[in-house]
mmCIF file of C-alpha atoms in Angstrom:
data_model
loop_
_atom_site.group_PDB
_atom_site.id
_atom_site.type_symbol
_atom_site.label_atom_id
_atom_site.label_comp_id
_atom_site.label_asym_id
_atom_site.label_seq_id
_atom_site.Cartn_x
_atom_site.Cartn_y
_atom_site.Cartn_z
ATOM 1 C CA THR P 1 0.000 0.000 0.000
ATOM 2 C CA TYR P 2 0.956 3.641 -0.319
ATOM 3 C CA ARG P 3 0.530 6.484 2.138
ATOM 4 C CA VAL P 4 0.552 10.051 0.886
ATOM 5 C CA ILE P 5 0.980 12.863 3.381
ATOM 6 C CA GLY P 6 0.672 16.508 2.452
ATOM 7 C CA PHE P 7 1.919 18.972 5.050
ATOM 8 C CA GLY P 8 2.033 22.702 5.695
ATOM 9 C CA HIS P 9 1.181 25.548 8.051
ATOM 10 C CA ALA P 10 -2.245 26.996 8.806
ATOM 11 C CA ASN P 11 -3.476 29.594 11.271
ATOM 12 C CA HIS P 12 -3.363 27.036 14.071
ATOM 13 C CA GLY P 13 0.064 25.548 13.268
ATOM 14 C CA PHE P 14 1.681 22.695 11.378
ATOM 15 C CA PHE P 15 -0.710 20.148 9.838
ATOM 16 C CA ASN P 16 -0.751 16.841 7.935
ATOM 17 C CA GLN P 17 -3.318 15.655 5.389
ATOM 18 C CA PHE P 18 -3.404 11.866 4.946
ATOM 19 C CA ALA P 19 -4.400 9.558 2.087
ATOM 20 C CA PHE P 20 -4.111 5.781 1.624
ATOM 21 C CA THR P 21 -4.165 3.891 -1.675
ATOM 22 C CA SER P 22 -3.242 0.484 -3.045
ATOM 23 C CA THR P 23 -1.687 1.678 -6.326
ATOM 24 C CA ILE P 24 1.260 3.903 -7.167
ATOM 25 C CA GLY P 25 -0.798 5.641 -9.864
ATOM 26 C CA TYR P 26 -3.353 6.947 -7.380
ATOM 27 C CA ALA P 27 -0.581 7.813 -4.913
ATOM 28 C CA CYS P 28 1.177 9.918 -7.566
ATOM 29 C CA GLY P 29 -2.082 11.670 -8.439
ATOM 30 C CA ILE P 30 -2.721 12.619 -4.806
ATOM 31 C CA TYR P 31 0.929 13.661 -4.373
ATOM 32 C CA ASN P 32 0.769 15.904 -7.461
ATOM 33 C CA ALA P 33 -2.457 17.490 -6.210
ATOM 34 C CA HIS P 34 -0.671 18.369 -2.940
ATOM 35 C CA LEU P 35 2.235 19.898 -4.889
ATOM 36 C CA HIS P 36 -0.152 22.237 -6.721
ATOM 37 C CA ASP P 37 -2.137 23.163 -3.596
ATOM 38 C CA PRO P 38 -0.985 26.596 -2.354
ATOM 39 C CA GLU P 39 -1.823 25.635 1.254
ATOM 40 C CA MET P 40 0.675 22.754 1.221
ATOM 41 C CA ASP P 41 4.407 23.196 1.839
ATOM 42 C CA GLY P 42 5.188 19.696 0.633
ATOM 43 C CA ALA P 43 4.254 16.035 0.401
ATOM 44 C CA VAL P 44 5.689 12.535 0.748
ATOM 45 C CA ILE P 45 4.802 9.127 -0.675
ATOM 46 C CA ILE P 46 5.531 6.156 1.577
ATOM 47 C CA ARG P 47 5.455 2.572 0.246
ATOM 48 C CA VAL P 48 4.439 0.074 2.948
ATOM 49 C CA ARG P 49 5.084 -3.664 2.618
ATOM 50 C CA HIS P 50 4.122 -5.644 5.699
ATOM 51 C CA GLU P 51 6.653 -4.583 8.382
ATOM 52 C CA GLU P 52 8.857 -2.528 6.025
ATOM 53 C CA TRP P 53 8.321 1.000 4.763
ATOM 54 C CA GLU P 54 10.210 3.391 2.522
ATOM 55 C CA VAL P 55 9.813 7.031 1.516
ATOM 56 C CA ILE P 56 9.857 6.878 -2.284
ATOM 57 C CA GLN P 57 9.066 10.517 -3.114
ATOM 58 C CA GLU P 58 9.459 13.722 -1.109
ATOM 59 C CA PHE P 59 9.001 17.417 -1.826
ATOM 60 C CA ASN P 60 9.370 20.336 0.599
ATOM 61 C CA SER P 61 8.926 23.773 -0.988
ATOM 62 C CA GLU P 62 9.852 25.635 2.205
ATOM 63 C CA HIS P 63 13.046 23.582 2.727
ATOM 64 C CA TYR P 64 12.678 23.227 6.488
ATOM 65 C CA PRO P 65 13.839 19.937 8.021
ATOM 66 C CA ILE P 66 11.165 17.262 8.388
ATOM 67 C CA SER P 67 10.954 13.819 9.952
ATOM 68 C CA ILE P 68 8.665 10.955 8.997
ATOM 69 C CA VAL P 69 7.346 9.447 12.237
ATOM 70 C CA TYR P 70 6.021 5.865 12.392
ATOM 71 C CA GLY P 71 3.445 5.439 15.147
ATOM 72 C CA PRO P 72 2.573 2.423 17.300
ATOM 73 C CA LEU P 73 -0.553 1.578 15.281
ATOM 74 C CA GLY P 74 1.215 1.562 11.916
ATOM 75 C CA ASN P 75 0.344 5.155 11.128
ATOM 76 C CA PHE P 76 2.701 7.814 9.802
ATOM 77 C CA LYS P 77 2.968 11.568 10.173
ATOM 78 C CA VAL P 78 5.307 14.339 9.109
ATOM 79 C CA GLU P 79 6.819 16.538 11.808
ATOM 80 C CA LYS P 80 9.117 19.520 11.611
ATOM 81 C CA SER P 81 12.556 18.451 12.804
ATOM 82 C CA PRO P 82 14.541 20.533 15.235
ATOM 83 C CA ILE P 83 17.447 22.411 13.700
ATOM 84 C CA LEU P 84 20.682 21.012 15.108
ATOM 85 C CA ASP P 85 23.695 23.183 15.811
ATOM 86 C CA ASP P 86 27.055 22.118 14.404
#
C-alpha cells in the first residue's frame, strides 16, 4: 500500500493531510495534487510492505527539516525536525 501525506502551516500551526491507496498511480495523483495546492508546503509518498516502509518521493517547498514518524498503530505523520547546531 501507499501512504501520501501533504503537510504545511495553517493559522493554528503545522498540519498533515493523509491519504491511503493500493496503487502507485493513485498515490502519484494525490501527491501531485498536494504539490499544486498553495496551502501545502510539501508532500511525501511512503510505500508500505508488511513490516517494512520506505519514503519513495518527497518534496518540501519551504526547505525546512522534516521527519517521517512511524506510530505504534502503523500510522505515519510528518513533523518539523529541530534544527541542530554544528
